[in-house]
Structures are given as structure tokens and as C-alpha cells.
Backbone as a ProteinNet text record, in pm:
[ID]
protein_1_A
[PRIMARY]
XXXXXXXXXXXXXXXXXXXXXXXXXXXXXXXXXXXXXXXXXXXXXXXXXXXXXXXXXXXXXXXXXXXXXXXXXXXXXXXXXXXXXXXXXXXXXXXXXXXXXXXXXXXXXXXXXXXXXXXXXXXX
[TERTIARY]
6403.1	6419.8	6306.6	6303.5	6211.1	6217.7	6108	6114.2	5985.5	5972.3	5906	5859.9	5715	5651.1	5563.7	5608.7	5506.4	5448.8	5341.8	5222.6	5124	5041.3	4947.2	5032	5134.4	5170.2	5131.2	5135.5	5067.3	5105.3	5041.4	5048.9	4845.2	4876	4767.5	4756.6	4603	4627.5	4649.1	4707.8	4714.6	4558.6	4590.5	4427.1	4397.1	4392.6	4363.8	4393.4	4423.2	4449.2	4514.2	4568.4	4634.3	4688.2	4639.5	4663.3	4773.1	4911	5005.7	4954.2	5083.1	5013.7	5166.2	5197.8	5365.2	5335.7	5351.1	5332.1	5450.9	5469.8	5587.3	5536.3	5688.9	5640.5	5797.5	5783.3	5883.8	5857.6	5958.4	5971.7	5926.9	5762.1	5805.3	5772.9	5800.8	5781.5	5742.3	5721	5689.6	5769.5	5658.9	5710.6	5710.2	5832	5790.5	5752.9	5833.7	5776.1	5779.6	5699.4	5677.3	5657.2	5748.8	5730.3	5722.9	5743.9	5688	5809.9	5863.4	5934.2	5989.3	5999.5	6035.6	6103.4	6169.3	6300.9	6265.6	6255.4	6236.9	6372.5	6350.1	6504	6589.1	6702	6798.8	6778.1	6699.2	6664.6	6687.6	6741.9	6778.2	6610.4	6633.1	6543.6	6479.3	6328.4	6286.7	6138.5	6143.8	6065.9	5875.7	5799.5	5693.8	5608.1	5603.2	5498.8	5559.9	5514.9	5581.3	5476.4	5458.4	5366.2	5406.4	5419.3	5479.6	5297.5	5410.8	5303.5	5172.8	5184.2	5034.2	4963.7	4954.4	4937.1	4916.4	5067.1	5087.7	5134.8	5134.9	5143.8	5282.8	5333.2	5421	5448.9	5416.2	5406.9	5502	5568.7	5607.3	5534.4	5585.5	5479.6	5415.3	5527.8	5442.7	5331.5	5289.5	5137.7	5051	5123.7	4997.4	4849.8	4777.7	4630.5	4600.3	4715.2	4705	4706.7	4790.5	4815.7	4787.3	4761.1	4701.5	4830.7	4852.2	4976.2	4844.6	4839.8	4777.9	4842.7	4785.5	4882.3	4777.5	4789.2	4742	4827.8	4827.4	4907.2	4951.3	4775.8	4755.7	4801.4	4818.8	4827.1	4995.4	5050.6	5194.9	5164.4	5087.2	5131.2	5083.5	5146.8	5122.2	5066.4	4976.5	4908.5	4935.2	4967.9	4983.8	4838.7	4763.1	4619.1	4681.6	4705.9	4755.2	4619.2	4578.2	4514.5	4534.8	4448.1	4506.6	4628.9	4664.2	4828.4	4879.2	4952.3	5021.6	5134.9	5190.1	5313.9	5438.3	5443.2	5573.9	5552.8	5460.2	5495.5	5519.7	5574.6	5594.6	5701.5	5739.6	5853.6	5849	5971.7	5961.8	5944.8	5849.8	5796	5831.1	5901.2	5982	5910.3	5875.1	5822.9	5998.1	5979.3	6083.7	5973.9	6050.3	6005.3	6122.7	6123.9	6131	6119.5	6201	6152.6	6234.4	6139.6	6201.7	6151.1	6238.5	6211.7	6280.1	6235.6	6264.4	6225.9	6223.4	6138.4	6114.3	6027.9	5991.9	6116	6177.7	6298.7	6444.9	6453.6	6574.2	6524.8	6516.2	6449.4	6561.3	6607.5	6744.6	6601.4	6716.4	6633.6	6729.8	6600.9	6649	6558.5	6669.3	6559	6550.5	6608	6667.4	6573.8	6508.7	6424.8	6337.5	6374.3	6340.4	6312.9	6166.8	6089.4	6172.8	6107.6	6172.6	6149.5	6059.6	6000.6	5887.8	5787.5	5656.3	5630.4	5671	5660.9	5566.5	5521.5	5446.7	5439.7	5347.8	5380.3	5232.2	5258.8	5195.3	5140	5056.7	4991	4935.7	4988.7	4961	4838.5
-20308.9	-20195.6	-20145.7	-20066.5	-20012.1	-19877.8	-19806.5	-19642.1	-19628.9	-19488	-19410.2	-19270	-19296.9	-19129.2	-19054.2	-18954.8	-18822.3	-18762.6	-18749.4	-18629.6	-18600.3	-18442.6	-18408.1	-18273.5	-18224.9	-18109.5	-17960.3	-17902.7	-17721.7	-17615.5	-17562.1	-17414.2	-17394.5	-17336.2	-17342.7	-17226.7	-17155.5	-17026.2	-17058.7	-17000.1	-17004.9	-17039.1	-17096.7	-17164.5	-17290.3	-17307.7	-17406.3	-17571.9	-17622.9	-17795.2	-17846.7	-17945.2	-18069.8	-18168.6	-18249.8	-18407.2	-18474.2	-18534.7	-18530.1	-18698.7	-18783.8	-18951.1	-18990.5	-19076.8	-19161.8	-19300.8	-19317.1	-19452.6	-19545.1	-19641.6	-19732.9	-19799	-19906.6	-19940.2	-20066.8	-20142.8	-20276.4	-20383.5	-20416.1	-20573.6	-20555.4	-20482	-20463.7	-20617.3	-20612.2	-20749.7	-20711	-20603	-20535	-20379.6	-20304.5	-20194.3	-20163.7	-20105.7	-20098.9	-19932.3	-19867.5	-19720.6	-19660.1	-19566	-19456.5	-19287.4	-19207.6	-19090.1	-19046.9	-18867.2	-18760.1	-18652	-18593.2	-18478.9	-18381.1	-18274.4	-18143.6	-18062	-17976	-17917.6	-17761.2	-17648.6	-17568.1	-17461.4	-17363.3	-17293	-17281.5	-17326.7	-17267.9	-17314.3	-17431.5	-17484.8	-17661.8	-17689.2	-17857.7	-17932.4	-18007.9	-18172.7	-18140.8	-18151	-18178.5	-18288.1	-18391.2	-18430.4	-18401.1	-18445.2	-18363	-18549.9	-18618.2	-18708.1	-18850.9	-18976.9	-19130.8	-19152.5	-19331.6	-19413.5	-19526.4	-19608.9	-19761.9	-19825.2	-20013.6	-20036.7	-20092	-20042	-20130	-19998.1	-19823.7	-19727.6	-19628.7	-19709.6	-19609.8	-19432.6	-19332.9	-19165.3	-19130.4	-19048.8	-18912.5	-18841.7	-18689.6	-18531.9	-18498.9	-18394.7	-18311.2	-18190.8	-18130.1	-18027.2	-17940	-17885.2	-17750.8	-17803.7	-17961.1	-17977.2	-18071.6	-17995.3	-18142.5	-18068.8	-18184.8	-18123.1	-18040.2	-18036.8	-17951.5	-18067.3	-18129	-18244.1	-18359.1	-18515.4	-18661.7	-18707.6	-18828.3	-18942.5	-19027.1	-19116.1	-19213.9	-19309.6	-19453.6	-19523.1	-19642.8	-19721.8	-19803.8	-19923.1	-20018.8	-20122.1	-20189.3	-20208	-20292.6	-20239.8	-20129.1	-20023.4	-19963.6	-20034.3	-19975.3	-19788.7	-19748.9	-19595.3	-19518.7	-19445.6	-19320.9	-19195.7	-19157.8	-19004.3	-18913.7	-18772.3	-18668.2	-18575.4	-18540.3	-18490.5	-18295.5	-18249.1	-18091.2	-17985.1	-17961.1	-17886.4	-17740.4	-17646.3	-17465	-17467.6	-17475.3	-17458.5	-17332	-17313.3	-17193.3	-17144.4	-16976.4	-16973.1	-17087.2	-17091	-17186.8	-17311.6	-17376.6	-17535.9	-17535.2	-17380.5	-17469.7	-17512.4	-17611.9	-17653.8	-17804.9	-17839.4	-17997.3	-18071.9	-18156	-18282.7	-18387.7	-18485.7	-18577.6	-18712.7	-18800.7	-18955.1	-19057.7	-19072.8	-19202.4	-19295.9	-19396.5	-19580.1	-19678.4	-19768.3	-19837.8	-19978.2	-20040.6	-20121	-20283.1	-20398.3	-20503.3	-20553	-20581.3	-20578.9	-20702.4	-20759.5	-20884.7	-20998	-21064.2	-21166.2	-21238.5	-21307.4	-21321.3	-21450.1	-21494.2	-21608.9	-21558.1	-21419.4	-21361.9	-21231.9	-21154.8	-21019.4	-20940.2	-20806.5	-20699.7	-20582.3	-20514.4	-20430.6	-20294.4	-20151.7	-20008.1	-19925.2	-19931.4	-19860.7	-19696.8	-19687.1	-19509.6	-19501.4	-19552.8	-19493.3	-19406	-19293.1	-19175.4	-19132.1	-19040.2	-19013.3	-18892.6	-18844.9	-18747.3	-18581.9	-18566.7	-18459.2	-18422.1	-18319.1	-18267.2	-18168.6	-18008.2	-17875	-17853.2	-17769.6	-17723.5	-17561.1	-17528.2	-17360.3	-17287.7	-17173.4	-17140.4	-16968	-16952.3	-16819.6	-16725.7	-16622.9	-16508.2	-16438.7
5818.1	5843.8	5908.4	6015.9	6045	6093	6060.8	6100.5	6135.2	6201.7	6233.8	6202.1	6118.2	6035.4	6126.6	6166.7	6204.9	6114.4	6130.3	6060.6	6183	6132	6168.1	6218.7	6180.8	6226.6	6150.9	6192.5	6098	6157.1	6140.4	6161.2	6245.2	6352.1	6440.7	6520.2	6535.8	6603.1	6799.2	6846.4	7018.5	7066.3	7137.6	7222	7119	7019.3	6911.4	6997.2	6880.6	6890.4	6716	6772.2	6665.1	6800.9	6674	6714.3	6598.6	6708	6598	6585.3	6501.9	6505.5	6424.4	6499.8	6471.8	6451.1	6317.3	6281	6281.9	6324.3	6304.7	6191.4	6127.8	6035.4	5969.4	5929.1	5909.4	5967.1	6033	6088.7	6233.3	6252.2	6415.4	6495.2	6574.6	6664.8	6758.8	6848.8	6935.3	7019.3	7016.1	7097.7	7286.1	7327.1	7447	7457	7517.3	7534.1	7407.8	7411.2	7262.1	7368	7304	7320.5	7238.7	7289.8	7214.3	7230.7	7179.9	7256.5	7145.7	7196.4	7078.6	7127.4	7012.2	7023.4	6931.3	7000.3	6953.7	6878.6	6820.8	6776.1	6886.3	6911.3	6975.8	7104.9	7115.7	7222.2	7216.3	7346.4	7351	7331.6	7282.3	7265.3	7419.1	7376.4	7564.2	7522.2	7656.1	7694.2	7700.1	7589.1	7627.3	7662.2	7643.5	7695.4	7642.2	7736.1	7712.8	7766.1	7696.5	7735.4	7717.5	7819.6	7797.6	7711	7682.7	7620.9	7704.2	7839.8	7889.8	7936.3	7862.6	7848.8	7986.7	8062.1	8214.5	8096.7	8176.3	8111.3	8185.7	8079.6	8192	8135.6	8156.5	8137.9	8158.9	8072.2	8116.4	8198.1	8328.6	8324.4	8293	8175.2	8085.8	7987.4	7991.9	7854.3	7948.5	8120.9	8197.5	8200	8163.7	8173.7	8037.5	7907.2	7790.2	7687.9	7705.5	7592.1	7650.6	7538.2	7616.9	7470.8	7603	7488.7	7473.1	7353.1	7389.3	7262.1	7274.2	7142.7	7142.5	7024	6976.4	6945.1	7002.4	6956	6904.4	6834.5	6734.3	6604.3	6608.1	6466.2	6495.3	6569.1	6616.8	6609.5	6669	6678.1	6806.4	6782.5	6922.5	6869.6	6921.3	6935.3	7029.2	7011.3	7136.3	7097.1	7133.4	7104.7	7200.3	7135.5	7201.4	7174.5	7297.5	7324	7409.3	7384	7453.7	7418.3	7257	7205.5	7268.7	7296.3	7388.8	7251.6	7230.1	7160.5	7181.7	7290.2	7360.7	7354.4	7291	7243.4	7063.9	7044.3	6893.5	6875.7	6784	6787	6706.7	6683.2	6581	6664.5	6602.9	6722.5	6686.1	6785.5	6736.5	6869.3	6749.2	6805.4	6862.9	6948	7008.8	6991.2	7012.1	7066.7	7091.6	7153.9	7207.8	7140.2	7012.7	6934	6902.9	6931.6	6841.6	6758.8	6671.9	6533.2	6457	6341.7	6318.8	6264	6353.9	6380.2	6500.5	6545.9	6677.9	6707.6	6623.5	6666	6673	6599.6	6596.9	6577.1	6728.4	6674.7	6784.2	6731.3	6724.6	6794.7	6825.9	6925.5	6912.2	6913.6	6920.8	6929.1	7078	7238.7	7154	7044.2	7039.2	6897.1	6837.9	6716.9	6728.1	6629	6593.9	6473.2	6491.1	6354.7	6289.3	6216.9	6116.6	6178.6	6266.9	6327.2	6241.3	6298.7	6225.4	6244	6202.2	6227.4	6289.4	6469.6	6504.5	6501.1	6429.4	6470.9	6498.7	6584.8	6663.8	6655.7	6591.7	6536.1	6714.7	6709.4	6880	6782.1
[MASK]
++++++++++++++++++++++++++++++++++++++++++++++++++++++++++++++++++++++++++++++++++++++++++++++++++++++++++++++++++++++++++++

């Protein structure tokens, strides 16, 4: 069994910063792309940022220049540094990963493994 566990959410003032973490655990063989998504009340889940195993990144236009995604492959962890937070950044943030798990001679793939989400609240 594999899972993603997010942490680091909370309440922050507009203009402030937060750092989210997401750690994969279980019988991880390797992880391909990892990403962060968010869902605000009454809205659809949207892409925030993604990062490949080779550290190539992609960002939503709304967060470019303010958010930075990074990962530590040795720790099976992805991070999201969020700076200059705006009220519209408030949402539940979800971690996503394309994971191979099991054993190296008998691995299975879950291309859409999700975490349980962490709430980010912005006070104006």
C-alpha cells in the first residue's frame, strides 16, 4: 500500500508565505511526475504546479513568480513554497503523483495517486 501525506497548510495573512510538503510512503519503487492541485469551495480542482523526476517544472499562470515547486527524490517528497499569498489562493491543496510501487521485479503503477489534502486559509 502506498499513500501521499500532505502537511504545512494553515492560516496565513495575505502577503505571507507557507510551505507545503507531501511525502510518499509505502513500497515505493519510483515516482515519475509529482504535482500540486487545489480546490476552492464551489470550484473545480485546478492544477497549481507539476515537477518531473528530472526537476522540470510547470506552473499555472496564476501562481507563476510566487510559488515554487521542488522535490527530493531520495525522500519521495514534493514541496510547494508559496509566497505573496493572495485571498484567491485559499483552497484545499492536494498532492498528486505517478507512482510505481511493490518490488523492482513485480511493480505496479498508480498514475493518479492523491493525498488527502491540506487546507490553506488566507486572511485579508
